[in-house]
PDB file of C-alpha atoms in Angstrom:
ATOM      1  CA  UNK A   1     -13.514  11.472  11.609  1.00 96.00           C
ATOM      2  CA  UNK A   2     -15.309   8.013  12.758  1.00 98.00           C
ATOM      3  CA  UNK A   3     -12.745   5.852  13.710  1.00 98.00           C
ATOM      4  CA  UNK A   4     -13.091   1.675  13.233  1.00 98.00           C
ATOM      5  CA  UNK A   5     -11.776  -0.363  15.359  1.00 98.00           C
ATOM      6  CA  UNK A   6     -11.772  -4.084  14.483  1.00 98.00           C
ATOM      7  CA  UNK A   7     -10.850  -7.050  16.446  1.00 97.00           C
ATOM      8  CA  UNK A   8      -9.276  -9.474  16.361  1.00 98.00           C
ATOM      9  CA  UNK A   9      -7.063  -8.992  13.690  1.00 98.00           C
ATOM     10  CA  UNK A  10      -6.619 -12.278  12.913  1.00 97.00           C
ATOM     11  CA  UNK A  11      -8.202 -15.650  14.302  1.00 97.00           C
ATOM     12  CA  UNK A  12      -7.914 -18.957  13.545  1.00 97.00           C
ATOM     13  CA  UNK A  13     -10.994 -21.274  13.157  1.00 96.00           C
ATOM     14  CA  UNK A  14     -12.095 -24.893  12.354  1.00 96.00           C
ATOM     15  CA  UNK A  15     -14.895 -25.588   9.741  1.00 96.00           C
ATOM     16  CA  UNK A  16     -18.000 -25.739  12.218  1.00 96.00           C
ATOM     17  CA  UNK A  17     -16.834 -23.451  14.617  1.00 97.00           C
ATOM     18  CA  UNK A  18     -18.528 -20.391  15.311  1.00 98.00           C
ATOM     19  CA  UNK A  19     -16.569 -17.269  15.031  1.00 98.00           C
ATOM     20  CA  UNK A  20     -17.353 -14.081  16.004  1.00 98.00           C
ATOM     21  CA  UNK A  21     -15.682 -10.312  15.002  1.00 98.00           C
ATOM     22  CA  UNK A  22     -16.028  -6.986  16.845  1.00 98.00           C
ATOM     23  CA  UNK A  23     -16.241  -3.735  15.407  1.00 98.00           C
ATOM     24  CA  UNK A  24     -16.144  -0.626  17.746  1.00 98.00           C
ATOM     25  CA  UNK A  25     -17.161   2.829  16.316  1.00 98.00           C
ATOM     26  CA  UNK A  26     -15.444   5.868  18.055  1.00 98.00           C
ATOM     27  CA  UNK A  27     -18.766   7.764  17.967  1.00 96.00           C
ATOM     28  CA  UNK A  28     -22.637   7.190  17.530  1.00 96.00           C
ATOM     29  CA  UNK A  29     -23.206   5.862  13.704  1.00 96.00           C
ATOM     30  CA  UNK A  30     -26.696   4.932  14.034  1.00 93.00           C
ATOM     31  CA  UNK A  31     -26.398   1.120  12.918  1.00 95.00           C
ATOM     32  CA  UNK A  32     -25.055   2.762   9.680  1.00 96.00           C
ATOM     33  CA  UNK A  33     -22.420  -0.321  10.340  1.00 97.00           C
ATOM     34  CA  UNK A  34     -21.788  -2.613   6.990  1.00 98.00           C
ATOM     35  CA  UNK A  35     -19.713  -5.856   6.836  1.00 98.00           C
ATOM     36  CA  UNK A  36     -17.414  -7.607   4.113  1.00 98.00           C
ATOM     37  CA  UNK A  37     -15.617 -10.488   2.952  1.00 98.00           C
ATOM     38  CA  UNK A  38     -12.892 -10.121   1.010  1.00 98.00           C
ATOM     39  CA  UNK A  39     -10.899 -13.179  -0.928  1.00 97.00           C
ATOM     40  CA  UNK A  40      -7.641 -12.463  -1.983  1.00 95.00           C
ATOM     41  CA  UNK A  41      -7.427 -10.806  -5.496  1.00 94.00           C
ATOM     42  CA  UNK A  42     -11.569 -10.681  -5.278  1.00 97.00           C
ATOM     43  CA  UNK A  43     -13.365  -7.383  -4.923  1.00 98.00           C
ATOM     44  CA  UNK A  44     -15.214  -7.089  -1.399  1.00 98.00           C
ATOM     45  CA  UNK A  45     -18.410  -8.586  -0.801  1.00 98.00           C
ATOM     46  CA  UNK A  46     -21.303  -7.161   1.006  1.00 98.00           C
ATOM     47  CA  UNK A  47     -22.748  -9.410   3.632  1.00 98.00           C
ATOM     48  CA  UNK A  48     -24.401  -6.994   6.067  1.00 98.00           C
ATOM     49  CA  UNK A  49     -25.732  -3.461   5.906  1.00 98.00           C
ATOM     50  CA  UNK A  50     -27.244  -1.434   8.463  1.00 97.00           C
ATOM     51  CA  UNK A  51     -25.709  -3.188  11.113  1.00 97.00           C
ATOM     52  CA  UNK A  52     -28.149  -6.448  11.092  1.00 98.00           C
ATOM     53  CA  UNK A  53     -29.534  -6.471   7.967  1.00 98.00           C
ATOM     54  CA  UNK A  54     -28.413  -9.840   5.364  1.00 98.00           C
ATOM     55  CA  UNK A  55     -27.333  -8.720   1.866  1.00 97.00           C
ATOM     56  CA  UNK A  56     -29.464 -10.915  -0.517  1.00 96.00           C
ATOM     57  CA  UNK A  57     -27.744 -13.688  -1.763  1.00 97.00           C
ATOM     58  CA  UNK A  58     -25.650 -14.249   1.277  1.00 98.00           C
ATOM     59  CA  UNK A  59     -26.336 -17.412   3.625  1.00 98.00           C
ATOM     60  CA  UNK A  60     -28.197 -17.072   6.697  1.00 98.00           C
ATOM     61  CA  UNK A  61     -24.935 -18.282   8.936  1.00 98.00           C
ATOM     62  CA  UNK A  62     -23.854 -14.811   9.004  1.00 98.00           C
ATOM     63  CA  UNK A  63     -25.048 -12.284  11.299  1.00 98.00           C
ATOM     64  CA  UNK A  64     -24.789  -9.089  12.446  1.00 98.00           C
ATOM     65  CA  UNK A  65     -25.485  -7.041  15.759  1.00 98.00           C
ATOM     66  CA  UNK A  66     -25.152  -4.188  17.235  1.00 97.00           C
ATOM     67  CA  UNK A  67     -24.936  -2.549  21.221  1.00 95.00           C
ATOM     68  CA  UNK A  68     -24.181   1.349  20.892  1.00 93.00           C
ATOM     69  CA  UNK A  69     -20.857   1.688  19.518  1.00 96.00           C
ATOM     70  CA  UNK A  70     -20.216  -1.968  19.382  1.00 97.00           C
ATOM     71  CA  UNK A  71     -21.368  -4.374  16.221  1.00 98.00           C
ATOM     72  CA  UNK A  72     -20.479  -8.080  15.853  1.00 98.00           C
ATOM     73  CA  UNK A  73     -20.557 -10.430  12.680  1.00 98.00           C
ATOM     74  CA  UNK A  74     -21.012 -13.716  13.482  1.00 98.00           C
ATOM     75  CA  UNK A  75     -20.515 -16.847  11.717  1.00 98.00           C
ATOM     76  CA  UNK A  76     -22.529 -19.250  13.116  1.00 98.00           C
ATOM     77  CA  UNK A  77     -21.064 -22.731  11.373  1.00 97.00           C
ATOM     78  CA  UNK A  78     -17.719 -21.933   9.193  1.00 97.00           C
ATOM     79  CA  UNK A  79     -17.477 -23.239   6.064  1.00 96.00           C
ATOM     80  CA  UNK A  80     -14.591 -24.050   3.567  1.00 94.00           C
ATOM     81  CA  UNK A  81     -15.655 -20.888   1.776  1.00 96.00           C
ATOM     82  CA  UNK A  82     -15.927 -18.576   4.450  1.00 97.00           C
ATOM     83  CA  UNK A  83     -11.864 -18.355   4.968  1.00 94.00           C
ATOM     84  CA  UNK A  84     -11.099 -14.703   3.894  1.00 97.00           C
ATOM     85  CA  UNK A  85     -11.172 -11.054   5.878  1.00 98.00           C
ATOM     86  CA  UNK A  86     -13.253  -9.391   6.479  1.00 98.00           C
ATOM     87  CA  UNK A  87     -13.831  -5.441   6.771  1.00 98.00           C
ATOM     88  CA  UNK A  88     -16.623  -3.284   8.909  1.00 98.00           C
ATOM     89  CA  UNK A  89     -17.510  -0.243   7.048  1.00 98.00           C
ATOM     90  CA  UNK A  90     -19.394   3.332   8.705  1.00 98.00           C
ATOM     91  CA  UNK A  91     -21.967   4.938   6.115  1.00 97.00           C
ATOM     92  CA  UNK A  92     -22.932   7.388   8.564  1.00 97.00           C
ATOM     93  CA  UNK A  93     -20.725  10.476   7.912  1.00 96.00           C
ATOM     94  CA  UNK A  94     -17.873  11.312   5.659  1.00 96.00           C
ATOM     95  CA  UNK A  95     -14.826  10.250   5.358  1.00 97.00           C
ATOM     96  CA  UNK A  96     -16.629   6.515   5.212  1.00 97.00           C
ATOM     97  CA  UNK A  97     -13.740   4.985   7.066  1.00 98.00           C
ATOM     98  CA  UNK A  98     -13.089   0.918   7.357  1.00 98.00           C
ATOM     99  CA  UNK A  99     -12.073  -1.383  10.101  1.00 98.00           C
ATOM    100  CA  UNK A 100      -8.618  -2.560   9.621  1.00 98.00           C
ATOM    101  CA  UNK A 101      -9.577  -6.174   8.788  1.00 98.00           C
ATOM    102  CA  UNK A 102      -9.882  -9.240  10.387  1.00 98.00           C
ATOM    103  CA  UNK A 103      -8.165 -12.634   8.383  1.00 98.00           C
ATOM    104  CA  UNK A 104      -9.977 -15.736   9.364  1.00 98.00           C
ATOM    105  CA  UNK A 105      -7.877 -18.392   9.019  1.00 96.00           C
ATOM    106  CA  UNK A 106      -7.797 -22.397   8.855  1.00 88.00           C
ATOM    107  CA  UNK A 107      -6.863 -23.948  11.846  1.00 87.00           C
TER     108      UNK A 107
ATOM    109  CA  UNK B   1     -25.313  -9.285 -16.467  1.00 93.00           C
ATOM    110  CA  UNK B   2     -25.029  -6.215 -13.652  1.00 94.00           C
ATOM    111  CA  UNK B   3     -21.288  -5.303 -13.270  1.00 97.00           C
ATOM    112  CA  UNK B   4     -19.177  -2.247 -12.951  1.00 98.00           C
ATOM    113  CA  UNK B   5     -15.579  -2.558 -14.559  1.00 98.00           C
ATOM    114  CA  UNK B   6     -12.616  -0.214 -14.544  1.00 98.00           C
ATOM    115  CA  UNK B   7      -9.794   0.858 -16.290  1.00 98.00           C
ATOM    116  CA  UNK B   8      -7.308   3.160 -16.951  1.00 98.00           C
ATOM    117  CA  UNK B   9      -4.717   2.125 -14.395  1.00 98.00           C
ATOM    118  CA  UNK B  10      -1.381   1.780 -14.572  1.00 98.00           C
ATOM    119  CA  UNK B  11       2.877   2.814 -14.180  1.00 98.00           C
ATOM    120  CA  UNK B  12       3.256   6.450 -13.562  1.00 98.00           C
ATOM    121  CA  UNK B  13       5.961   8.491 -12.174  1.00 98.00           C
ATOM    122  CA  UNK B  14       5.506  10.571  -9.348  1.00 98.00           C
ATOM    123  CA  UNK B  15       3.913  13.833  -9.930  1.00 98.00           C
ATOM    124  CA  UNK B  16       2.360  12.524 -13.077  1.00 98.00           C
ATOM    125  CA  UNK B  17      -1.564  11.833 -13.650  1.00 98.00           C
ATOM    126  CA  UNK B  18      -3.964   9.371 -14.179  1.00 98.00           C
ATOM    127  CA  UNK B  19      -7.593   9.080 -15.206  1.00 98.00           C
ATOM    128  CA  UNK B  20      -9.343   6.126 -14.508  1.00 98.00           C
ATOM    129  CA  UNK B  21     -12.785   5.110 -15.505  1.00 98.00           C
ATOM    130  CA  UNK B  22     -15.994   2.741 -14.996  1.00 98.00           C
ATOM    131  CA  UNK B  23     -18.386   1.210 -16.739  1.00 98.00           C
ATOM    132  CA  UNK B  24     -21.855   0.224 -15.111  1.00 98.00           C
ATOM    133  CA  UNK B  25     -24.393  -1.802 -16.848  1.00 97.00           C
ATOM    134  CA  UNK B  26     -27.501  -3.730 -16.086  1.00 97.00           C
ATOM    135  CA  UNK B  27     -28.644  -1.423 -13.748  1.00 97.00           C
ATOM    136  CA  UNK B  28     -30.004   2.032 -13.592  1.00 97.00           C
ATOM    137  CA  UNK B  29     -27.219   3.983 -13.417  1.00 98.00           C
ATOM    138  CA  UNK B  30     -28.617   6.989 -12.364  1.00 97.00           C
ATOM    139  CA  UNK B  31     -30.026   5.835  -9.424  1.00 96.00           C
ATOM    140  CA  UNK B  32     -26.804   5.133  -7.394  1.00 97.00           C
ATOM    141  CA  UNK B  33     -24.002   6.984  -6.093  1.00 97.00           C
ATOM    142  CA  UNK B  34     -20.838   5.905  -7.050  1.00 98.00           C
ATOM    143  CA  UNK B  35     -17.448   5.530  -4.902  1.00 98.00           C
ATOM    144  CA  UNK B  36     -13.800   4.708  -5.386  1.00 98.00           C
ATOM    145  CA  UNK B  37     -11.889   2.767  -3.072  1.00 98.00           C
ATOM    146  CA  UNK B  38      -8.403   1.643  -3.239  1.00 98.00           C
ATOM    147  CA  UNK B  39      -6.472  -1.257  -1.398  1.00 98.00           C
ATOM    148  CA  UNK B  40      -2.532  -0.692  -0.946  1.00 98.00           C
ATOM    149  CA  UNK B  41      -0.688  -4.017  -1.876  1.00 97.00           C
ATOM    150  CA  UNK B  42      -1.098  -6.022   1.642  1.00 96.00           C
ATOM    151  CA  UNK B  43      -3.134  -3.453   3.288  1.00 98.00           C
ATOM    152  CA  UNK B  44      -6.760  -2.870   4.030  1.00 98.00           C
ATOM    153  CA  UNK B  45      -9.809  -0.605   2.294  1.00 98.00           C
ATOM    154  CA  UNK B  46      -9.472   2.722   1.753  1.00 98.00           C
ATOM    155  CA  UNK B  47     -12.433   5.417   0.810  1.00 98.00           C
ATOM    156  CA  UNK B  48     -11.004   8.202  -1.807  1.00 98.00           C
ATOM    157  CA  UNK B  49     -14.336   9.726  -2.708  1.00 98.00           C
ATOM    158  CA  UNK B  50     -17.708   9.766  -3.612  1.00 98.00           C
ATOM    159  CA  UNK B  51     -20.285  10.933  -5.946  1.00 98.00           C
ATOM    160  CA  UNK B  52     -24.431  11.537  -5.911  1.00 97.00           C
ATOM    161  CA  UNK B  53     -26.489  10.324  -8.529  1.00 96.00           C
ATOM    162  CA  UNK B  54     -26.626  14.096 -10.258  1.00 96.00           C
ATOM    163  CA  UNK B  55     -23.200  14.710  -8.927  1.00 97.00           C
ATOM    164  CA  UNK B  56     -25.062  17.497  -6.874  1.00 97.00           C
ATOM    165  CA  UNK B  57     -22.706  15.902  -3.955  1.00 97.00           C
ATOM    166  CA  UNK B  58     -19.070  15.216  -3.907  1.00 98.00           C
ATOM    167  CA  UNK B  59     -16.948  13.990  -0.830  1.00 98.00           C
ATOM    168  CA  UNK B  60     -13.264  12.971  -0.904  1.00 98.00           C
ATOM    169  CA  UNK B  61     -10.977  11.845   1.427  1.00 98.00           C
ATOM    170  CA  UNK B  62      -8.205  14.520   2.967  1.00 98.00           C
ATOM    171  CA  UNK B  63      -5.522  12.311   1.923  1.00 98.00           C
ATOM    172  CA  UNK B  64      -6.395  13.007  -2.411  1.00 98.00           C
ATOM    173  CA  UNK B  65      -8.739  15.882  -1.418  1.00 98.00           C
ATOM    174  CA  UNK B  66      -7.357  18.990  -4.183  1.00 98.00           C
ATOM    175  CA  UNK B  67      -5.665  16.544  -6.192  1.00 98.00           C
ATOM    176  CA  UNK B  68      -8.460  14.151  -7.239  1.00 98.00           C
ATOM    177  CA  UNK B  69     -11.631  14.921  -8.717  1.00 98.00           C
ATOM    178  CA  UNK B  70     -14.212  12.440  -9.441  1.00 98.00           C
ATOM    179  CA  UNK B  71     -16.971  12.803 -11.770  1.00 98.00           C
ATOM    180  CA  UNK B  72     -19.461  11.216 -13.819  1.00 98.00           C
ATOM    181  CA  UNK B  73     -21.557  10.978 -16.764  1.00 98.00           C
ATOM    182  CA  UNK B  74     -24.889   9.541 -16.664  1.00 98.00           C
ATOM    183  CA  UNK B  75     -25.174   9.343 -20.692  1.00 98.00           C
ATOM    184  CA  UNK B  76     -22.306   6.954 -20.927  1.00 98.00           C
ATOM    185  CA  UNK B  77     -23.026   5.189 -17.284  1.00 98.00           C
ATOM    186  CA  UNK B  78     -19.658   5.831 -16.698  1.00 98.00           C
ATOM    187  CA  UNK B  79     -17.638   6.964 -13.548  1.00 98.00           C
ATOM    188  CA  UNK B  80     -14.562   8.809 -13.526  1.00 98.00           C
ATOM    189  CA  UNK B  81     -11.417   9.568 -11.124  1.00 98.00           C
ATOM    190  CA  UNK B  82      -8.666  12.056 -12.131  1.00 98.00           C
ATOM    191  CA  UNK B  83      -5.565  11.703 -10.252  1.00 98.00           C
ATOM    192  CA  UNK B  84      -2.756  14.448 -10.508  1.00 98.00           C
ATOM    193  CA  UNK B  85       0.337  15.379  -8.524  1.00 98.00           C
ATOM    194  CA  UNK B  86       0.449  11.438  -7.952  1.00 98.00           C
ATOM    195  CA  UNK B  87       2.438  10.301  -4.747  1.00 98.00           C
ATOM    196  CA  UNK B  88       4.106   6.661  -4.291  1.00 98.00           C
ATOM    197  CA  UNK B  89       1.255   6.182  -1.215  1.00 98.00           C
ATOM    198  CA  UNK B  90      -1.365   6.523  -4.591  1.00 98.00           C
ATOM    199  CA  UNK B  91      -0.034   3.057  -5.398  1.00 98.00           C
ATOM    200  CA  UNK B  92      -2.945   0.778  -5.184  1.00 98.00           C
ATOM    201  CA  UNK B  93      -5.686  -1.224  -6.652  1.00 98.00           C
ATOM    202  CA  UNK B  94      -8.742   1.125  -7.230  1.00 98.00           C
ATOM    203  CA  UNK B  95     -12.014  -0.313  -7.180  1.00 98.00           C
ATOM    204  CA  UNK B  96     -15.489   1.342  -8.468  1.00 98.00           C
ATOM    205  CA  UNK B  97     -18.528   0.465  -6.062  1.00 98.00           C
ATOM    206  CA  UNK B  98     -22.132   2.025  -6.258  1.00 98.00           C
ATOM    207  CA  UNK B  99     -23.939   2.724  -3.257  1.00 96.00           C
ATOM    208  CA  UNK B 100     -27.763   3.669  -2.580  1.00 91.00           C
ATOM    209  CA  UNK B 101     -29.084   5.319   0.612  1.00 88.00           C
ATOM    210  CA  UNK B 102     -32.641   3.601   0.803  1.00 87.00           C
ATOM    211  CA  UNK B 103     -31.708   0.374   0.122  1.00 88.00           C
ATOM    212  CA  UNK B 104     -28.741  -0.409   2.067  1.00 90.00           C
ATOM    213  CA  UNK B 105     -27.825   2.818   3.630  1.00 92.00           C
ATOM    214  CA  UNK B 106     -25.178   3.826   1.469  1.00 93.00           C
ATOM    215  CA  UNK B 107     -23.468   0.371   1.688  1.00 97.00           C
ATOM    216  CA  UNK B 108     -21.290  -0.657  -1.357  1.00 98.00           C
ATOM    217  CA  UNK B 109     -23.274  -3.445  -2.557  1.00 97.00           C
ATOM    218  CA  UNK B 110     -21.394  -3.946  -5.645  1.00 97.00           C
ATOM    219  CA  UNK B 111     -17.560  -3.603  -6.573  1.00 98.00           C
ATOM    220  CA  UNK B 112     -15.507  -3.857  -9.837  1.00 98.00           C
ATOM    221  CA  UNK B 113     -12.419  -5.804  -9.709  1.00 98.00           C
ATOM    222  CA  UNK B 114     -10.246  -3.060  -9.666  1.00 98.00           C
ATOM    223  CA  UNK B 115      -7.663  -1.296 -11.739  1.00 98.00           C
ATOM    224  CA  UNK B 116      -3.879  -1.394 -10.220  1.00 98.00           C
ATOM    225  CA  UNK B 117      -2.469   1.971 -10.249  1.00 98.00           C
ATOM    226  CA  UNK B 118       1.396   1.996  -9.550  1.00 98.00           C
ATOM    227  CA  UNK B 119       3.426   5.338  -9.154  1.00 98.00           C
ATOM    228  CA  UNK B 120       7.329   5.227  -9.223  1.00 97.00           C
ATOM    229  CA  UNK B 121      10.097   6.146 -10.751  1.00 96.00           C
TER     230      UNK B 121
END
C-alpha cells in the first residue's frame, strides 16, 4: 500500500499569509496526487487533481506542485473562508489511501 | 441540481448489518465510478471501496474487504454498500463520491453529505 504522509498537522495562519502543506508519497504515484478542504460537518471539497491541476470553481490562490514523491498545496493569500483541513489523496493504485490531514487554523 | 445523497445509516449492534444507499442525479450516471468513504468521529478520510461504471471492477479496502460488498444499479442511478458482521471501528459517517479517470484522474470530485453509521451495543 501507498502510504501519505502529510505535514504539518496543524498550522496556524493569519488572513494574508501564505501557507503552504506537504504531502510525501511512499512510492512513485505519477502526479496521481489530489487535494481537499474539508469544513467541519461539510463533505470534502476537491481543489486539486493530478497533482497541479485547479478543480473548476475553485479560486486561483490555491496551488498545487509536485517534485517526485513530494506535492505541496499552497495558499497563496488566506482568506476567512479558507480555515478548514485539508486532506491529500493517491488515485494511482488501490487501496486509494489519504494523508492524515492538516487543520489550518486562525492565528 | 447535480448531487449524490445517501441514506440508510444508522444504530446497529455489533455483528448486525447495514445497507446503505445513494442517489445521483443531474449527471450521467453511468459514466462515473462510484466510491464510499467514511470519516470516524474526529478522525480523518478513509477509502472502503470502489466501483466501475459497469461494475466490471470492484476494489475494497482490507479493513471491510469479505464483509462489505458494494454495488450498483445504473437503472435507478443508485449506489449501494452492504455492511455485515459490523464492528464498533465501522462507526462512522459514510460518504458517496463519484470519480472519473479522464477527467480528473479518478479524483472524487463530488461527495454526498454522508450518512452516520453507529455500531454498539
Amino acid at each position: 500500500d501507498i502510504q501519505m504522509t502529510q505535514s504539518p498537522s496543524s498550522l496556524s495562519a493569519s488572513v494574508g499569509d501564505r501557507v503552504t502543506i506537504t504531502c510525501r508519497a511512499s512510492d512513485s504515484i505519477n502526479r496521481y496526487l489530489n487535494w481537499y478542504q474539508q469544513k467541519p460537518g461539510k463533505a470534502p471539497k476537491l481543489l486539486i487533481y493530478a497533482a497541479s491541476s485547479l478543480q473548476r470553481g475553485v479560486p486561483s490562490r490555491f496551488s498545487g506542485s509536485e517534485s517526485g514523491t513530494d506535492f505541496t498545496l499552497t495558499i497563496s493569500s488566506l482568506q476567512p473562508e479558507d480555515f478548514a483541513t485539508y486532506y491529500c489523496q493517491q488515485s494511482y493504485s488501490t487501496p486509494r489511501t489519504f494523508g492524515q490531514g492538516t487543520k489550518v487554523e486562525i492565528k | 441540481e447535480v448531487q449524490v445523497v445517501e441514506s440508510g445509516g444508522g444504530l446497529v449492534k455489533p455483528g448486525g448489518s447495514l445497507r446503505l444507499s445513494c442517489a445521483a442525479s443531474g449527471f450521467t450516471f453511468t459514466s462515473y465510478s462510484m466510491n464510499w468513504v467514511r470519516q470516524a468521529p474526529g478522525k480523518g478520510l478513509e477509502w472502503v471501496s470502489s466501483i466501475s461504471s459497469s461494475s466490471s471492477y470492484i476494489y475494497y479496502a482490507d479493513s471491510v474487504k469479505g464483509r462489505f460488498t458494494i454495488s450498483r444499479d445504473n437503472a435507478k442511478n443508485s449506489l449501494y454498500l452492504q455492511m455485515n458482521s459490523l464492528k464498533a471501528e465501522d462507526t462512522a459517517v459514510y460518504h458517496c463520491a463519484r470519480s472519473d479517470f479522464t477527467l480528473t484522474q479518478d479524483a472524487f470530485d463530488m461527495w454526498g453529505q454522508g450518512t452516520m453509521v453507529t455500531v454498539s451495543s
